[in-house]
Amino acid sequence: MATVAVFFPLPVAKEAFYNTPVGRWPYVGFLRLRQLASSKQRSTAMSRSVGVAMDAAGADADQARLHQLGYRQELKRGLSVVSNFAFSFSIISVLTGVTTTYGTGLRYGGPVSMTLGWLVVSAFNGCVALSMAEICSAYPTSGGLYYWSAKLAGKEWAPLASWWACTTSVDFSLAQLLQVIILLATGGANGGGYMASKYVVLAIYSAILILHGLINSLPIHWLSWFGQLGAFWNVAGVFALTILIPAVAKEKASPEFIFTHFNTENGMGVHQNAYILAVGLLVSQYSVIGYDTSAHMIEETKNADWSGPMGIITSVGLSTMFGWIYLVTLTSIVVDIPYLLSPDNDAGGYAIAQALYTSFHRRYGTGAGALACLGVIAVAVFLCGSACITSNSRMGYAFSRDGAMPLSRVWHRVDSREVPLNVVWLSVAVAFVMALTSLGSQVAFQAMVSVTTLGLSFVPGPFNLGKYGVLVGWVGVVWVATVTVLFSLPVAYPVANKETFNYTPVAVGGVLLLSVGAWVLRARFWFQGPITNTSDGPI
């Protein structure tokens, strides 16, 4: 609106200028030019004033709404609706999710569990996203799910409901991908290529984390640029790979194979078809998570109660579309599942890397093109990891603002550029500690799914589902409960050692045990859920 207001007078001034008889009456023309210039300056100044006033009004409305929820405006509101969407789209990053988990889907169910399973999962994920968007519009705070859970659970249960937080990172998968790229670039596993040890992979991971910490130490307008770059890179990358991969591959899978083939030979001792399919669906679920980032960036977004919900919905919708296209493209070059999954192949069992390497090598006699494709994917993973730290740091900021963390005053601080610098580096440190478990054993990817909480009642924001809100919300709740169980199922039988044991129940159970224990023994005496930092509290 401000842009339109600024430029609207310009065509009028230009037309008046060309109708001025400057050539016939130089003096009159000169006076007319001065008049037009003065008029133009006044019009432009007025338009700019209107634009500034509109921006100020929007900023005041956002600040007032945040004040109603009990918080002062401490972070800089520098994000547009596009920037807010870009953060969620970048953190979902279908190039990241699909590529890094494709081997799991190929092993459990194969093509049909991913290509058709993606559509099923997307329908349920859409319900979760819509409910989250509705609640985000009503409660536009950086606390996101933590704050919503507290408010919707009611005053009595608010502290317990909100005593939970977690951090996730895709940086370890990037370190593993870089390991595979190095392996293939140096000759492959069967050609004397360099296979990095788990300590080297951890060192690569640490370097990536430090880079992400440095990026997230920048002001919000720079983070906005990285978020938009991530969104653009994912779209451009999917388009490029979708065109390039089928053009290069000499051998392609048939449509029947892509959409109907069900792989039961997983080599993990799992034989029941329904069980295999259920585990395979988790690939699609993992590939479209992280859209709650729009909520965590909400206090830095203009027109927050509308822009945030739009960021959630559009990021999920576009990720669903682009992800399915990319997934089908990758599956089109899958012609030998056992070989792609074999640890004895050139990529050391990394299915997608091997499929790309084989396709380019058969066409050109070299795998350099495959390395370029993997490089495109690696950049997407890097930008996704940066957005993860951004999201985690804002969640930590909101959590510490309510005094819910040890040394909350330290983590809640923002620097002179309005950046929560301390909690950014806390997020980096926590992510590093979580990765130390990789030294004990190679654990399968785990994902925490955002939960839509339905409580007693709430006043809806500008975006709401009306009478369908409760139905859509319950569909989302049932789906989240279902995938939570699926994530905890054993993925190999017999469960005899640390290599075949699914550590997800232990990890989740451990976090819940520590959280509940801390709550019962101590936190319930001092932590009262979301608190206010304004003089008059929430309205």
Short mmCIF file of N, CA, C and O in Angstrom, two decimals, residues 335-400:
data_model
loop_
_atom_site.label_atom_id
_atom_site.label_comp_id
_atom_site.label_asym_id
_atom_site.label_seq_id
_atom_site.Cartn_x
_atom_site.Cartn_y
_atom_site.Cartn_z
N VAL A 335 16.23 -47.88 -10.21
CA VAL A 335 16.02 -49.09 -10.99
C VAL A 335 16.56 -50.34 -10.31
O VAL A 335 16.29 -51.45 -10.76
N ASP A 336 17.32 -50.16 -9.23
CA ASP A 336 17.90 -51.31 -8.52
C ASP A 336 17.96 -50.98 -7.03
O ASP A 336 18.97 -50.51 -6.52
N ILE A 337 16.86 -51.24 -6.33
CA ILE A 337 16.76 -50.86 -4.92
C ILE A 337 17.83 -51.52 -4.05
O ILE A 337 18.48 -50.84 -3.25
N PRO A 338 18.05 -52.84 -4.14
CA PRO A 338 19.07 -53.46 -3.29
C PRO A 338 20.45 -52.84 -3.45
O PRO A 338 21.17 -52.64 -2.46
N TYR A 339 20.83 -52.51 -4.70
CA TYR A 339 22.15 -51.93 -4.92
C TYR A 339 22.25 -50.52 -4.33
O TYR A 339 23.26 -50.15 -3.73
N LEU A 340 21.19 -49.73 -4.48
CA LEU A 340 21.21 -48.37 -3.96
C LEU A 340 21.32 -48.34 -2.44
O LEU A 340 21.91 -47.42 -1.86
N LEU A 341 20.76 -49.35 -1.79
CA LEU A 341 20.78 -49.41 -0.33
C LEU A 341 21.99 -50.14 0.22
O LEU A 341 22.25 -50.10 1.43
N SER A 342 22.75 -50.79 -0.63
CA SER A 342 23.89 -51.58 -0.18
C SER A 342 25.03 -50.69 0.33
O SER A 342 25.44 -49.74 -0.34
N PRO A 343 25.58 -50.98 1.50
CA PRO A 343 26.73 -50.22 2.01
C PRO A 343 27.99 -50.44 1.18
O PRO A 343 28.99 -49.75 1.39
N ASP A 344 27.94 -51.41 0.25
CA ASP A 344 29.11 -51.70 -0.58
C ASP A 344 29.14 -50.91 -1.88
O ASP A 344 30.05 -51.09 -2.69
N ASN A 345 28.15 -50.03 -2.11
CA ASN A 345 28.19 -49.25 -3.35
C ASN A 345 29.16 -48.08 -3.19
O ASN A 345 29.73 -47.85 -2.10
N ASP A 346 29.37 -47.32 -4.24
CA ASP A 346 30.36 -46.24 -4.23
C ASP A 346 30.04 -45.15 -3.22
O ASP A 346 30.94 -44.49 -2.69
N ALA A 347 28.73 -44.92 -2.96
CA ALA A 347 28.33 -43.87 -2.03
C ALA A 347 28.20 -44.38 -0.60
O ALA A 347 27.74 -43.64 0.28
N GLY A 348 28.60 -45.61 -0.36
CA GLY A 348 28.54 -46.16 0.99
C GLY A 348 27.14 -46.40 1.50
O GLY A 348 26.91 -46.41 2.71
N GLY A 349 26.18 -46.59 0.59
CA GLY A 349 24.81 -46.86 0.98
C GLY A 349 23.90 -45.65 0.98
O GLY A 349 22.72 -45.76 1.31
N TYR A 350 24.42 -44.49 0.60
CA TYR A 350 23.59 -43.28 0.52
C TYR A 350 22.83 -43.35 -0.81
O TYR A 350 23.35 -43.04 -1.87
N ALA A 351 21.55 -43.74 -0.75
CA ALA A 351 20.79 -44.14 -1.94
C ALA A 351 20.72 -43.07 -3.02
O ALA A 351 20.99 -43.34 -4.19
N ILE A 352 20.35 -41.86 -2.67
CA ILE A 352 20.17 -40.81 -3.68
C ILE A 352 21.50 -40.44 -4.31
O ILE A 352 21.60 -40.23 -5.53
N ALA A 353 22.54 -40.35 -3.51
CA ALA A 353 23.85 -40.01 -4.05
C ALA A 353 24.30 -41.07 -5.06
O ALA A 353 24.84 -40.75 -6.13
N GLN A 354 24.05 -42.33 -4.73
CA GLN A 354 24.45 -43.41 -5.63
C GLN A 354 23.62 -43.39 -6.91
O GLN A 354 24.14 -43.60 -8.01
N ALA A 355 22.31 -43.13 -6.80
CA ALA A 355 21.45 -43.08 -7.99
C ALA A 355 21.89 -41.97 -8.93
O ALA A 355 21.96 -42.16 -10.15
N LEU A 356 22.20 -40.80 -8.40
CA LEU A 356 22.68 -39.69 -9.23
C LEU A 356 24.04 -40.00 -9.84
O LEU A 356 24.28 -39.74 -11.03
N TYR A 357 24.92 -40.56 -9.03
CA TYR A 357 26.28 -40.88 -9.50
C TYR A 357 26.23 -41.90 -10.63
O TYR A 357 26.93 -41.75 -11.65
N THR A 358 25.38 -42.91 -10.48
CA THR A 358 25.24 -43.93 -11.52
C THR A 358 24.69 -43.34 -12.81
O THR A 358 25.18 -43.63 -13.91
N SER A 359 23.68 -42.49 -12.70
CA SER A 359 23.05 -41.89 -13.89
C SER A 359 24.04 -41.05 -14.67
O SER A 359 24.14 -41.17 -15.90
N PHE A 360 24.77 -40.18 -14.01
CA PHE A 360 25.73 -39.32 -14.70
C PHE A 360 26.92 -40.11 -15.24
O PHE A 360 27.42 -39.82 -16.32
N HIS A 361 27.34 -41.12 -14.49
CA HIS A 361 28.50 -41.90 -14.93
C HIS A 361 28.17 -42.71 -16.18
O HIS A 361 29.00 -42.84 -17.10
N ARG A 362 26.96 -43.23 -16.25
CA ARG A 362 26.55 -44.00 -17.44
C ARG A 362 26.39 -43.11 -18.66
O ARG A 362 26.65 -43.53 -19.78
N ARG A 363 25.99 -41.88 -18.46
CA ARG A 363 25.78 -40.97 -19.58
C ARG A 363 27.08 -40.33 -20.05
O ARG A 363 27.34 -40.23 -21.25
N TYR A 364 27.92 -39.89 -19.12
CA TYR A 364 29.10 -39.12 -19.50
C TYR A 364 30.44 -39.78 -19.13
O TYR A 364 31.49 -39.23 -19.45
N GLY A 365 30.38 -40.90 -18.44
CA GLY A 365 31.62 -41.55 -18.04
C GLY A 365 32.27 -40.91 -16.83
O GLY A 365 33.40 -41.24 -16.47
N THR A 366 31.60 -39.98 -16.21
CA THR A 366 32.11 -39.31 -15.01
C THR A 366 30.93 -38.95 -14.11
O THR A 366 29.81 -38.73 -14.59
N GLY A 367 31.20 -38.88 -12.82
CA GLY A 367 30.14 -38.55 -11.88
C GLY A 367 30.16 -37.10 -11.44
O GLY A 367 29.52 -36.73 -10.44
N ALA A 368 30.88 -36.24 -12.17
CA ALA A 368 31.01 -34.83 -11.78
C ALA A 368 29.65 -34.14 -11.72
O ALA A 368 29.39 -33.32 -10.84
N GLY A 369 28.77 -34.46 -12.65
CA GLY A 369 27.44 -33.86 -12.65
C GLY A 369 26.66 -34.22 -11.40
O GLY A 369 25.91 -33.39 -10.87
N ALA A 370 26.83 -35.44 -10.94
CA ALA A 370 26.15 -35.87 -9.71
C ALA A 370 26.64 -35.06 -8.52
O ALA A 370 25.86 -34.68 -7.64
N LEU A 371 27.95 -34.79 -8.49
CA LEU A 371 28.51 -33.99 -7.40
C LEU A 371 27.93 -32.58 -7.42
O LEU A 371 27.68 -31.99 -6.36
N ALA A 372 27.73 -32.04 -8.62
CA ALA A 372 27.12 -30.71 -8.74
C ALA A 372 25.69 -30.72 -8.20
O ALA A 372 25.27 -29.80 -7.47
N CYS A 373 24.94 -31.76 -8.53
CA CYS A 373 23.56 -31.89 -8.03
C CYS A 373 23.55 -32.00 -6.51
O CYS A 373 22.74 -31.36 -5.82
N LEU A 374 24.46 -32.80 -5.96
CA LEU A 374 24.56 -32.95 -4.51
C LEU A 374 24.98 -31.64 -3.86
O LEU A 374 24.59 -31.34 -2.73
N GLY A 375 25.79 -30.86 -4.59
CA GLY A 375 26.18 -29.55 -4.08
C GLY A 375 24.99 -28.62 -3.97
O GLY A 375 24.88 -27.86 -2.99
N VAL A 376 24.10 -28.65 -4.96
CA VAL A 376 22.88 -27.84 -4.90
C VAL A 376 22.05 -28.23 -3.68
O VAL A 376 21.53 -27.37 -2.95
N ILE A 377 21.93 -29.53 -3.45
CA ILE A 377 21.18 -30.03 -2.30
C ILE A 377 21.86 -29.60 -1.00
O ILE A 377 21.21 -29.20 -0.03
N ALA A 378 23.19 -29.68 -0.96
CA ALA A 378 23.94 -29.32 0.24
C ALA A 378 23.72 -27.86 0.62
O ALA A 378 23.59 -27.52 1.81
N VAL A 379 23.67 -26.97 -0.37
CA VAL A 379 23.40 -25.55 -0.09
C VAL A 379 22.01 -25.38 0.52
O VAL A 379 21.82 -24.61 1.46
N ALA A 380 21.03 -26.12 -0.01
CA ALA A 380 19.68 -26.06 0.54
C ALA A 380 19.66 -26.54 1.99
O ALA A 380 18.99 -25.93 2.84
N VAL A 381 20.40 -27.60 2.28
CA VAL A 381 20.47 -28.12 3.65
C VAL A 381 21.13 -27.09 4.56
O VAL A 381 20.70 -26.88 5.71
N PHE A 382 22.17 -26.43 4.05
CA PHE A 382 22.87 -25.41 4.85
C PHE A 382 21.92 -24.26 5.21
O PHE A 382 21.88 -23.82 6.36
N LEU A 383 21.18 -23.77 4.24
CA LEU A 383 20.24 -22.68 4.49
C LEU A 383 19.10 -23.12 5.40
O LEU A 383 18.61 -22.34 6.22
N CYS A 384 18.71 -24.37 5.28
CA CYS A 384 17.69 -24.93 6.17
C CYS A 384 18.21 -24.96 7.61
O CYS A 384 17.50 -24.59 8.55
N GLY A 385 19.46 -25.38 7.78
CA GLY A 385 20.05 -25.43 9.12
C GLY A 385 20.16 -24.06 9.75
O GLY A 385 19.94 -23.90 10.96
N SER A 386 20.48 -23.07 8.94
CA SER A 386 20.54 -21.70 9.46
C SER A 386 19.17 -21.24 9.95
O SER A 386 19.05 -20.62 11.02
N ALA A 387 18.13 -21.56 9.19
CA ALA A 387 16.77 -21.20 9.60
C ALA A 387 16.36 -21.94 10.86
O ALA A 387 15.60 -21.42 11.68
N CYS A 388 16.86 -23.17 11.04
CA CYS A 388 16.57 -23.94 12.25
C CYS A 388 17.10 -23.22 13.49
O CYS A 388 16.41 -23.11 14.50
N ILE A 389 18.34 -22.74 13.40
CA ILE A 389 18.92 -22.02 14.53
C ILE A 389 18.13 -20.74 14.80
O ILE A 389 17.90 -20.37 15.95
N THR A 390 17.71 -20.07 13.74
CA THR A 390 16.89 -18.86 13.90
C THR A 390 15.61 -19.18 14.67
O THR A 390 15.27 -18.50 15.64
N SER A 391 14.92 -20.22 14.24
CA SER A 391 13.67 -20.61 14.89
C SER A 391 13.89 -21.02 16.34
O SER A 391 13.17 -20.60 17.24
N ASN A 392 14.92 -21.85 16.56
CA ASN A 392 15.20 -22.32 17.92
C ASN A 392 15.55 -21.17 18.85
O ASN A 392 15.15 -21.15 20.02
N SER A 393 16.32 -20.21 18.34
CA SER A 393 16.73 -19.09 19.18
C SER A 393 15.54 -18.23 19.57
O SER A 393 15.46 -17.73 20.70
N ARG A 394 14.58 -18.05 18.66
CA ARG A 394 13.39 -17.26 18.99
C ARG A 394 12.51 -18.00 19.99
O ARG A 394 11.89 -17.38 20.87
N MET A 395 12.45 -19.31 19.87
CA MET A 395 11.71 -20.10 20.84
C MET A 395 12.37 -19.98 22.21
O MET A 395 11.70 -19.79 23.24
N GLY A 396 13.70 -20.08 22.23
CA GLY A 396 14.43 -19.94 23.49
C GLY A 396 14.27 -18.56 24.09
O GLY A 396 14.16 -18.40 25.31
N TYR A 397 14.26 -17.53 23.22
CA TYR A 397 14.05 -16.17 23.69
C TYR A 397 12.69 -16.05 24.39
O TYR A 397 12.58 -15.49 25.49
N ALA A 398 11.64 -16.56 23.75
CA ALA A 398 10.30 -16.47 24.33
C ALA A 398 10.20 -17.27 25.62
O ALA A 398 9.57 -16.84 26.60
N PHE A 399 10.86 -18.43 25.65
CA PHE A 399 10.80 -19.28 26.83
C PHE A 399 11.51 -18.62 28.01
O PHE A 399 11.02 -18.61 29.13
N SER A 400 12.69 -18.03 27.73
CA SER A 400 13.44 -17.37 28.80
C SER A 400 12.78 -16.07 29.23
O SER A 400 12.92 -15.64 30.38
#
